[in-house]
mmCIF file with all atom_site columns, C-alpha atoms in Angstrom:
data_model
loop_
_atom_site.group_PDB
_atom_site.id
_atom_site.type_symbol
_atom_site.label_atom_id
_atom_site.label_alt_id
_atom_site.label_comp_id
_atom_site.label_asym_id
_atom_site.label_entity_id
_atom_site.label_seq_id
_atom_site.pdbx_PDB_ins_code
_atom_site.Cartn_x
_atom_site.Cartn_y
_atom_site.Cartn_z
_atom_site.occupancy
_atom_site.B_iso_or_equiv
_atom_site.pdbx_formal_charge
_atom_site.auth_seq_id
_atom_site.auth_comp_id
_atom_site.auth_asym_id
_atom_site.auth_atom_id
_atom_site.pdbx_PDB_model_num
ATOM 1   C CA . MET B 1 1   ? 113.188 99.472  105.379 1.00 86.00 ? 218 MET B CA 1
ATOM 2   C CA . ASN B 1 2   ? 110.031 99.375  102.884 1.00 96.00 ? 219 ASN B CA 1
ATOM 3   C CA . GLN B 1 3   ? 106.548 100.611 104.222 1.00 95.00 ? 220 GLN B CA 1
ATOM 4   C CA . VAL B 1 4   ? 105.207 96.827  104.609 1.00 95.00 ? 221 VAL B CA 1
ATOM 5   C CA . MET B 1 5   ? 108.115 95.762  106.843 1.00 96.00 ? 222 MET B CA 1
ATOM 6   C CA . GLU B 1 6   ? 107.472 98.784  108.863 1.00 96.00 ? 223 GLU B CA 1
ATOM 7   C CA . THR B 1 7   ? 103.633 98.220  109.030 1.00 97.00 ? 224 THR B CA 1
ATOM 8   C CA . ILE B 1 8   ? 104.296 94.562  110.081 1.00 96.00 ? 225 ILE B CA 1
ATOM 9   C CA . LEU B 1 9   ? 106.882 95.910  112.709 1.00 96.00 ? 226 LEU B CA 1
ATOM 10  C CA . HIS B 1 10  ? 104.454 98.024  114.453 1.00 96.00 ? 227 HIS B CA 1
ATOM 11  C CA . ARG B 1 11  ? 101.274 95.795  114.392 1.00 96.00 ? 228 ARG B CA 1
ATOM 12  C CA . ARG B 1 12  ? 99.977  94.597  117.584 1.00 96.00 ? 229 ARG B CA 1
ATOM 13  C CA . SER B 1 13  ? 96.636  93.233  118.835 1.00 95.00 ? 230 SER B CA 1
ATOM 14  C CA . ILE B 1 14  ? 94.563  96.325  120.412 1.00 97.00 ? 231 ILE B CA 1
ATOM 15  C CA . ARG B 1 15  ? 91.413  95.080  123.122 1.00 95.00 ? 232 ARG B CA 1
ATOM 16  C CA . ARG B 1 16  ? 90.859  98.820  124.037 1.00 95.00 ? 233 ARG B CA 1
ATOM 17  C CA . PHE B 1 17  ? 89.107  100.977 121.760 1.00 97.00 ? 234 PHE B CA 1
ATOM 18  C CA . GLU B 1 18  ? 87.559  104.359 121.469 1.00 97.00 ? 235 GLU B CA 1
ATOM 19  C CA . THR B 1 19  ? 83.681  103.995 121.110 1.00 96.00 ? 236 THR B CA 1
ATOM 20  C CA . ARG B 1 20  ? 83.553  105.966 117.631 1.00 96.00 ? 237 ARG B CA 1
ATOM 21  C CA . GLN B 1 21  ? 83.478  104.247 114.910 1.00 98.00 ? 238 GLN B CA 1
ATOM 22  C CA . ILE B 1 22  ? 85.851  103.829 111.712 1.00 96.00 ? 239 ILE B CA 1
ATOM 23  C CA . ASP B 1 23  ? 84.913  105.491 109.010 1.00 95.00 ? 240 ASP B CA 1
ATOM 24  C CA . GLU B 1 24  ? 83.141  104.179 105.936 1.00 97.00 ? 241 GLU B CA 1
ATOM 25  C CA . GLU B 1 25  ? 86.033  104.730 103.013 1.00 98.00 ? 242 GLU B CA 1
ATOM 26  C CA . THR B 1 26  ? 88.282  103.660 105.772 1.00 98.00 ? 243 THR B CA 1
ATOM 27  C CA . LEU B 1 27  ? 86.794  100.058 105.872 1.00 98.00 ? 244 LEU B CA 1
ATOM 28  C CA . GLU B 1 28  ? 86.159  99.554  102.686 1.00 98.00 ? 245 GLU B CA 1
ATOM 29  C CA . GLN B 1 29  ? 89.989  99.937  102.318 1.00 98.00 ? 246 GLN B CA 1
ATOM 30  C CA . ILE B 1 30  ? 90.195  97.125  105.243 1.00 98.00 ? 247 ILE B CA 1
ATOM 31  C CA . LEU B 1 31  ? 87.533  94.781  103.589 1.00 98.00 ? 248 LEU B CA 1
ATOM 32  C CA . GLN B 1 32  ? 89.628  94.814  100.115 1.00 98.00 ? 249 GLN B CA 1
ATOM 33  C CA . ALA B 1 33  ? 92.359  93.888  102.050 1.00 98.00 ? 250 ALA B CA 1
ATOM 34  C CA . GLY B 1 34  ? 90.658  90.742  103.111 1.00 98.00 ? 251 GLY B CA 1
ATOM 35  C CA . LEU B 1 35  ? 89.161  89.773  99.742  1.00 98.00 ? 252 LEU B CA 1
ATOM 36  C CA . TYR B 1 36  ? 92.479  89.971  97.961  1.00 98.00 ? 253 TYR B CA 1
ATOM 37  C CA . ALA B 1 37  ? 94.301  87.817  100.258 1.00 98.00 ? 254 ALA B CA 1
ATOM 38  C CA . PRO B 1 38  ? 95.510  84.537  99.014  1.00 98.00 ? 255 PRO B CA 1
ATOM 39  C CA . SER B 1 39  ? 92.787  81.411  98.919  1.00 97.00 ? 256 SER B CA 1
ATOM 40  C CA . ALA B 1 40  ? 93.484  77.965  98.843  1.00 96.00 ? 257 ALA B CA 1
ATOM 41  C CA . GLY B 1 41  ? 92.994  76.705  94.516  1.00 96.00 ? 258 GLY B CA 1
ATOM 42  C CA . GLY B 1 42  ? 91.255  80.536  94.334  1.00 95.00 ? 259 GLY B CA 1
ATOM 43  C CA . ARG B 1 43  ? 88.445  79.765  95.592  1.00 96.00 ? 260 ARG B CA 1
ATOM 44  C CA . GLN B 1 44  ? 87.804  82.924  97.431  1.00 97.00 ? 261 GLN B CA 1
ATOM 45  C CA . GLY B 1 45  ? 85.240  80.904  99.704  1.00 97.00 ? 262 GLY B CA 1
ATOM 46  C CA . VAL B 1 46  ? 85.493  83.515  102.699 1.00 98.00 ? 263 VAL B CA 1
ATOM 47  C CA . ILE B 1 47  ? 82.435  85.222  103.742 1.00 98.00 ? 264 ILE B CA 1
ATOM 48  C CA . PHE B 1 48  ? 82.875  88.350  105.723 1.00 98.00 ? 265 PHE B CA 1
ATOM 49  C CA . ALA B 1 49  ? 79.817  89.682  107.912 1.00 98.00 ? 266 ALA B CA 1
ATOM 50  C CA . VAL B 1 50  ? 80.509  93.170  108.701 1.00 98.00 ? 267 VAL B CA 1
ATOM 51  C CA . SER B 1 51  ? 78.384  94.146  112.302 1.00 98.00 ? 268 SER B CA 1
ATOM 52  C CA . GLN B 1 52  ? 78.637  97.856  113.693 1.00 98.00 ? 269 GLN B CA 1
ATOM 53  C CA . ASP B 1 53  ? 75.618  96.925  115.743 1.00 98.00 ? 270 ASP B CA 1
ATOM 54  C CA . ARG B 1 54  ? 76.643  97.851  119.230 1.00 97.00 ? 271 ARG B CA 1
ATOM 55  C CA . PRO B 1 55  ? 73.679  95.890  120.903 1.00 98.00 ? 272 PRO B CA 1
ATOM 56  C CA . VAL B 1 56  ? 74.490  92.742  118.673 1.00 98.00 ? 273 VAL B CA 1
ATOM 57  C CA . ASN B 1 57  ? 78.172  92.753  119.519 1.00 98.00 ? 274 ASN B CA 1
ATOM 58  C CA . GLU B 1 58  ? 78.253  93.167  122.671 1.00 98.00 ? 275 GLU B CA 1
ATOM 59  C CA . ARG B 1 59  ? 75.599  90.465  122.987 1.00 98.00 ? 276 ARG B CA 1
ATOM 60  C CA . LEU B 1 60  ? 77.920  87.734  120.953 1.00 98.00 ? 277 LEU B CA 1
ATOM 61  C CA . GLY B 1 61  ? 80.868  88.833  122.709 1.00 97.00 ? 278 GLY B CA 1
ATOM 62  C CA . LYS B 1 62  ? 79.473  87.949  126.135 1.00 96.00 ? 279 LYS B CA 1
ATOM 63  C CA . ILE B 1 63  ? 78.097  84.471  124.258 1.00 97.00 ? 280 ILE B CA 1
ATOM 64  C CA . LYS B 1 64  ? 81.561  83.918  123.459 1.00 95.00 ? 281 LYS B CA 1
ATOM 65  C CA . ARG B 1 65  ? 82.909  85.110  126.644 1.00 93.00 ? 282 ARG B CA 1
ATOM 66  C CA . ALA B 1 66  ? 80.391  82.387  128.381 1.00 91.00 ? 283 ALA B CA 1
ATOM 67  C CA . ASN B 1 67  ? 81.295  79.719  125.643 1.00 90.00 ? 284 ASN B CA 1
ATOM 68  C CA . SER B 1 68  ? 85.206  80.187  126.170 1.00 84.00 ? 285 SER B CA 1
ATOM 69  C CA . HIS B 1 69  ? 86.968  78.271  128.976 1.00 75.00 ? 286 HIS B CA 1
ATOM 70  C CA . PRO B 1 70  ? 90.771  80.097  128.439 1.00 71.00 ? 287 PRO B CA 1
ATOM 71  C CA . ARG B 1 71  ? 93.582  78.937  131.129 1.00 70.00 ? 288 ARG B CA 1
ATOM 72  C CA . MET B 1 72  ? 93.966  82.273  133.385 1.00 69.00 ? 289 MET B CA 1
ATOM 73  C CA . ALA B 1 73  ? 97.062  83.832  133.173 1.00 70.00 ? 290 ALA B CA 1
ATOM 74  C CA . ASN B 1 74  ? 99.430  83.875  135.690 1.00 76.00 ? 291 ASN B CA 1
ATOM 75  C CA . ALA B 1 75  ? 103.090 85.307  136.671 1.00 74.00 ? 292 ALA B CA 1
ATOM 76  C CA . ASP B 1 76  ? 104.834 83.218  134.360 1.00 76.00 ? 293 ASP B CA 1
ATOM 77  C CA . ARG B 1 77  ? 101.696 83.055  131.285 1.00 75.00 ? 294 ARG B CA 1
ATOM 78  C CA . TYR B 1 78  ? 99.926  85.343  129.795 1.00 78.00 ? 295 TYR B CA 1
ATOM 79  C CA . VAL B 1 79  ? 98.656  86.623  127.180 1.00 82.00 ? 296 VAL B CA 1
ATOM 80  C CA . SER B 1 80  ? 98.971  90.756  127.211 1.00 83.00 ? 297 SER B CA 1
ATOM 81  C CA . ARG B 1 81  ? 99.667  92.640  130.591 1.00 78.00 ? 298 ARG B CA 1
ATOM 82  C CA . GLU B 1 82  ? 99.454  95.800  128.049 1.00 82.00 ? 299 GLU B CA 1
ATOM 83  C CA . GLN B 1 83  ? 95.818  95.224  127.082 1.00 83.00 ? 300 GLN B CA 1
ATOM 84  C CA . PRO B 1 84  ? 94.337  91.931  129.033 1.00 83.00 ? 301 PRO B CA 1
ATOM 85  C CA . SER B 1 85  ? 92.854  89.562  126.952 1.00 86.00 ? 302 SER B CA 1
ATOM 86  C CA . ILE B 1 86  ? 89.789  87.278  128.614 1.00 84.00 ? 303 ILE B CA 1
ATOM 87  C CA . ALA B 1 87  ? 92.314  84.541  129.534 1.00 82.00 ? 304 ALA B CA 1
ATOM 88  C CA . ASP B 1 88  ? 94.255  87.062  131.407 1.00 83.00 ? 305 ASP B CA 1
ATOM 89  C CA . ASP B 1 89  ? 91.223  88.831  133.237 1.00 84.00 ? 306 ASP B CA 1
ATOM 90  C CA . PRO B 1 90  ? 88.358  87.253  134.285 1.00 84.00 ? 307 PRO B CA 1
ATOM 91  C CA . LYS B 1 91  ? 86.577  90.468  135.103 1.00 89.00 ? 308 LYS B CA 1
ATOM 92  C CA . ILE B 1 92  ? 86.044  91.008  131.080 1.00 88.00 ? 309 ILE B CA 1
ATOM 93  C CA . THR B 1 93  ? 82.874  90.083  130.111 1.00 92.00 ? 310 THR B CA 1
ATOM 94  C CA . ASP B 1 94  ? 82.768  91.205  126.395 1.00 95.00 ? 311 ASP B CA 1
ATOM 95  C CA . ALA B 1 95  ? 85.035  88.956  124.077 1.00 95.00 ? 312 ALA B CA 1
ATOM 96  C CA . PHE B 1 96  ? 84.679  91.500  121.608 1.00 98.00 ? 313 PHE B CA 1
ATOM 97  C CA . TYR B 1 97  ? 86.091  94.192  124.207 1.00 96.00 ? 314 TYR B CA 1
ATOM 98  C CA . GLY B 1 98  ? 83.825  96.957  122.856 1.00 97.00 ? 315 GLY B CA 1
ATOM 99  C CA . ALA B 1 99  ? 85.329  97.366  119.662 1.00 98.00 ? 316 ALA B CA 1
ATOM 100 C CA . PRO B 1 100 ? 82.806  99.164  117.048 1.00 98.00 ? 317 PRO B CA 1
ATOM 101 C CA . THR B 1 101 ? 83.336  96.591  114.271 1.00 98.00 ? 318 THR B CA 1
ATOM 102 C CA . VAL B 1 102 ? 83.294  93.271  114.364 1.00 98.00 ? 319 VAL B CA 1
ATOM 103 C CA . VAL B 1 103 ? 84.207  91.553  110.928 1.00 98.00 ? 320 VAL B CA 1
ATOM 104 C CA . THR B 1 104 ? 82.888  87.739  111.510 1.00 98.00 ? 321 THR B CA 1
ATOM 105 C CA . LEU B 1 105 ? 85.065  85.223  108.938 1.00 98.00 ? 322 LEU B CA 1
ATOM 106 C CA . PHE B 1 106 ? 83.287  82.385  107.960 1.00 98.00 ? 323 PHE B CA 1
ATOM 107 C CA . ALA B 1 107 ? 84.084  80.022  105.134 1.00 98.00 ? 324 ALA B CA 1
ATOM 108 C CA . PRO B 1 108 ? 82.752  76.120  104.199 1.00 97.00 ? 325 PRO B CA 1
ATOM 109 C CA . LYS B 1 109 ? 82.632  73.397  106.725 1.00 96.00 ? 326 LYS B CA 1
ATOM 110 C CA . ASN B 1 110 ? 83.542  70.888  104.038 1.00 93.00 ? 327 ASN B CA 1
ATOM 111 C CA . PHE B 1 111 ? 86.821  72.252  102.849 1.00 95.00 ? 328 PHE B CA 1
ATOM 112 C CA . LEU B 1 112 ? 89.992  71.624  104.369 1.00 96.00 ? 329 LEU B CA 1
ATOM 113 C CA . PHE B 1 113 ? 91.781  74.887  103.945 1.00 97.00 ? 330 PHE B CA 1
ATOM 114 C CA . SER B 1 114 ? 88.977  77.114  105.055 1.00 97.00 ? 331 SER B CA 1
ATOM 115 C CA . ALA B 1 115 ? 90.666  77.926  108.533 1.00 97.00 ? 332 ALA B CA 1
ATOM 116 C CA . GLU B 1 116 ? 93.992  78.918  106.821 1.00 98.00 ? 333 GLU B CA 1
ATOM 117 C CA . ASP B 1 117 ? 92.196  81.044  104.158 1.00 98.00 ? 334 ASP B CA 1
ATOM 118 C CA . CYS B 1 118 ? 90.465  82.930  106.907 1.00 98.00 ? 335 CYS B CA 1
ATOM 119 C CA . ALA B 1 119 ? 93.985  83.229  108.929 1.00 98.00 ? 336 ALA B CA 1
ATOM 120 C CA . ALA B 1 120 ? 95.076  84.659  105.569 1.00 98.00 ? 337 ALA B CA 1
ATOM 121 C CA . ALA B 1 121 ? 92.376  87.089  105.169 1.00 98.00 ? 338 ALA B CA 1
ATOM 122 C CA . ALA B 1 122 ? 92.194  88.176  108.825 1.00 98.00 ? 339 ALA B CA 1
ATOM 123 C CA . GLU B 1 123 ? 95.912  89.092  108.702 1.00 98.00 ? 340 GLU B CA 1
ATOM 124 C CA . ASN B 1 124 ? 95.764  91.180  105.111 1.00 98.00 ? 341 ASN B CA 1
ATOM 125 C CA . MET B 1 125 ? 92.908  93.223  106.984 1.00 98.00 ? 342 MET B CA 1
ATOM 126 C CA . MET B 1 126 ? 95.126  93.449  110.275 1.00 98.00 ? 343 MET B CA 1
ATOM 127 C CA . LEU B 1 127 ? 98.006  94.878  108.359 1.00 98.00 ? 344 LEU B CA 1
ATOM 128 C CA . GLU B 1 128 ? 95.580  97.236  106.244 1.00 98.00 ? 345 GLU B CA 1
ATOM 129 C CA . ALA B 1 129 ? 94.157  98.363  109.533 1.00 98.00 ? 346 ALA B CA 1
ATOM 130 C CA . ASP B 1 130 ? 97.337  99.415  111.019 1.00 98.00 ? 347 ASP B CA 1
ATOM 131 C CA . ALA B 1 131 ? 98.887  100.922 108.295 1.00 97.00 ? 348 ALA B CA 1
ATOM 132 C CA . LEU B 1 132 ? 95.110  103.462 108.276 1.00 98.00 ? 349 LEU B CA 1
ATOM 133 C CA . GLY B 1 133 ? 95.577  104.077 112.246 1.00 97.00 ? 350 GLY B CA 1
ATOM 134 C CA . VAL B 1 134 ? 93.035  101.359 113.245 1.00 98.00 ? 351 VAL B CA 1
ATOM 135 C CA . GLY B 1 135 ? 93.482  98.758  116.030 1.00 98.00 ? 352 GLY B CA 1
ATOM 136 C CA . SER B 1 136 ? 92.463  95.265  115.521 1.00 98.00 ? 353 SER B CA 1
ATOM 137 C CA . CYS B 1 137 ? 92.287  92.270  117.187 1.00 97.00 ? 354 CYS B CA 1
ATOM 138 C CA . TYR B 1 138 ? 92.076  88.212  115.809 1.00 97.00 ? 355 TYR B CA 1
ATOM 139 C CA . ILE B 1 139 ? 89.908  86.477  117.756 1.00 95.00 ? 356 ILE B CA 1
ATOM 140 C CA . GLY B 1 140 ? 89.624  82.679  117.346 1.00 93.00 ? 357 GLY B CA 1
ATOM 141 C CA . GLN B 1 141 ? 86.863  79.922  117.286 1.00 93.00 ? 358 GLN B CA 1
ATOM 142 C CA . GLY B 1 142 ? 84.445  82.307  116.120 1.00 96.00 ? 359 GLY B CA 1
ATOM 143 C CA . TRP B 1 143 ? 81.691  79.916  116.306 1.00 96.00 ? 360 TRP B CA 1
ATOM 144 C CA . THR B 1 144 ? 81.274  80.167  119.948 1.00 95.00 ? 361 THR B CA 1
ATOM 145 C CA . ALA B 1 145 ? 79.765  83.477  119.948 1.00 97.00 ? 362 ALA B CA 1
ATOM 146 C CA . PHE B 1 146 ? 76.716  81.852  118.102 1.00 97.00 ? 363 PHE B CA 1
ATOM 147 C CA . ALA B 1 147 ? 76.667  78.593  120.274 1.00 94.00 ? 364 ALA B CA 1
ATOM 148 C CA . ASP B 1 148 ? 73.011  79.834  121.973 1.00 95.00 ? 365 ASP B CA 1
ATOM 149 C CA . PRO B 1 149 ? 69.613  80.588  120.444 1.00 97.00 ? 366 PRO B CA 1
ATOM 150 C CA . TYR B 1 150 ? 70.507  84.272  119.648 1.00 97.00 ? 367 TYR B CA 1
ATOM 151 C CA . GLY B 1 151 ? 73.416  83.308  118.386 1.00 97.00 ? 368 GLY B CA 1
ATOM 152 C CA . GLN B 1 152 ? 71.296  80.821  115.816 1.00 97.00 ? 369 GLN B CA 1
ATOM 153 C CA . GLU B 1 153 ? 69.106  83.995  115.334 1.00 98.00 ? 370 GLU B CA 1
ATOM 154 C CA . VAL B 1 154 ? 71.779  86.550  114.003 1.00 98.00 ? 371 VAL B CA 1
ATOM 155 C CA . LEU B 1 155 ? 73.325  83.608  111.429 1.00 98.00 ? 372 LEU B CA 1
ATOM 156 C CA . ARG B 1 156 ? 69.590  83.245  110.033 1.00 97.00 ? 373 ARG B CA 1
ATOM 157 C CA . GLY B 1 157 ? 69.334  87.242  109.889 1.00 98.00 ? 374 GLY B CA 1
ATOM 158 C CA . TRP B 1 158 ? 72.650  87.851  108.171 1.00 98.00 ? 375 TRP B CA 1
ATOM 159 C CA . GLY B 1 159 ? 71.605  84.781  106.247 1.00 98.00 ? 376 GLY B CA 1
ATOM 160 C CA . ILE B 1 160 ? 74.716  82.775  106.669 1.00 97.00 ? 377 ILE B CA 1
ATOM 161 C CA . PRO B 1 161 ? 74.156  79.300  105.002 1.00 96.00 ? 378 PRO B CA 1
ATOM 162 C CA . GLY B 1 162 ? 74.650  75.861  106.967 1.00 95.00 ? 379 GLY B CA 1
ATOM 163 C CA . SER B 1 163 ? 77.397  74.727  105.000 1.00 97.00 ? 380 SER B CA 1
ATOM 164 C CA . CYS B 1 164 ? 79.468  77.490  106.552 1.00 97.00 ? 381 CYS B CA 1
ATOM 165 C CA . TYR B 1 165 ? 81.072  78.047  110.030 1.00 97.00 ? 382 TYR B CA 1
ATOM 166 C CA . ALA B 1 166 ? 82.539  80.877  112.055 1.00 98.00 ? 383 ALA B CA 1
ATOM 167 C CA . VAL B 1 167 ? 85.923  80.376  112.131 1.00 98.00 ? 384 VAL B CA 1
ATOM 168 C CA . ALA B 1 168 ? 87.119  83.732  113.537 1.00 98.00 ? 385 ALA B CA 1
ATOM 169 C CA . GLN B 1 169 ? 86.359  87.507  114.180 1.00 98.00 ? 386 GLN B CA 1
ATOM 170 C CA . LEU B 1 170 ? 88.063  90.490  113.629 1.00 98.00 ? 387 LEU B CA 1
ATOM 171 C CA . LEU B 1 171 ? 87.882  93.138  115.814 1.00 98.00 ? 388 LEU B CA 1
ATOM 172 C CA . LEU B 1 172 ? 88.146  96.836  114.281 1.00 98.00 ? 389 LEU B CA 1
ATOM 173 C CA . GLY B 1 173 ? 88.032  100.384 115.483 1.00 98.00 ? 390 GLY B CA 1
ATOM 174 C CA . TYR B 1 174 ? 90.649  103.606 116.818 1.00 97.00 ? 391 TYR B CA 1
ATOM 175 C CA . PRO B 1 175 ? 92.988  102.774 119.360 1.00 97.00 ? 392 PRO B CA 1
ATOM 176 C CA . ARG B 1 176 ? 91.389  104.158 122.772 1.00 95.00 ? 393 ARG B CA 1
ATOM 177 C CA . GLU B 1 177 ? 93.595  107.379 123.154 1.00 92.00 ? 394 GLU B CA 1
ATOM 178 C CA . GLY B 1 178 ? 95.769  107.782 125.934 1.00 90.00 ? 395 GLY B CA 1
ATOM 179 C CA . ASP B 1 179 ? 96.672  103.973 125.910 1.00 89.00 ? 396 ASP B CA 1
ATOM 180 C CA . PRO B 1 180 ? 100.324 103.803 124.577 1.00 88.00 ? 397 PRO B CA 1
ATOM 181 C CA . HIS B 1 181 ? 100.830 101.171 121.609 1.00 90.00 ? 398 HIS B CA 1
ATOM 182 C CA . PRO B 1 182 ? 101.951 98.024  122.955 1.00 91.00 ? 399 PRO B CA 1
ATOM 183 C CA . ALA B 1 183 ? 105.183 96.976  122.854 1.00 88.00 ? 400 ALA B CA 1
ATOM 184 C CA . ALA B 1 184 ? 107.019 94.297  120.813 1.00 89.00 ? 401 ALA B CA 1
ATOM 185 C CA . LYS B 1 185 ? 107.844 91.433  122.799 1.00 86.00 ? 402 LYS B CA 1
ATOM 186 C CA . PRO B 1 186 ? 111.723 90.145  122.220 1.00 90.00 ? 403 PRO B CA 1
ATOM 187 C CA . ARG B 1 187 ? 111.961 87.584  119.328 1.00 93.00 ? 404 ARG B CA 1
ATOM 188 C CA . ARG B 1 188 ? 112.848 83.577  120.653 1.00 92.00 ? 405 ARG B CA 1
ATOM 189 C CA . GLU B 1 189 ? 115.832 82.536  119.251 1.00 95.00 ? 406 GLU B CA 1
ATOM 190 C CA . GLY B 1 190 ? 116.486 79.310  117.565 1.00 96.00 ? 407 GLY B CA 1
ATOM 191 C CA . ARG B 1 191 ? 112.825 79.456  115.431 1.00 95.00 ? 408 ARG B CA 1
ATOM 192 C CA . VAL B 1 192 ? 114.924 79.777  111.894 1.00 96.00 ? 409 VAL B CA 1
ATOM 193 C CA . LEU B 1 193 ? 116.519 77.139  110.842 1.00 96.00 ? 410 LEU B CA 1
ATOM 194 C CA . ARG B 1 194 ? 118.789 76.775  107.786 1.00 96.00 ? 411 ARG B CA 1
ATOM 195 C CA . PHE B 1 195 ? 119.873 73.812  105.789 1.00 97.00 ? 412 PHE B CA 1
#
């Protein structure tokens, strides 16, 4: 099996992070993977806002949590039993799970494929992160983190153009030591149709 496929099979969402920050060289490699993701028409419209400011990340994560209304998990429906999400555990108040680095992916509001471009960039970064021993977690509906006056102030401070919106956040950090790597769920049958 080649190294790319090994990384694909190994990568899992991580929601429990060490407090130490990922080193700059590793972060640059992860961001480069995002910059080289495919984009519709080669437009390269995704903006990567990297925040390693713990108080800012915590506050935005709490705003996002307050503005997220996921259906709570039950015995048959859940996101992760190993590393619960905000949909699984109502006691989790930070939608960024204490990640030391939060990358918000912004894209043009008026472009048909903005969300897809951000998803492709995030996937590239998640795979590179895993290959480098960094945990990651993709968090959709990025705009909810900025849905109050503080969030709007952060956007102005970051210089995000009003023509763009926050599609998603990508959480990055070293997996918490001692936590087992989440196991792969069995693949559901019947998802590949051949004609």
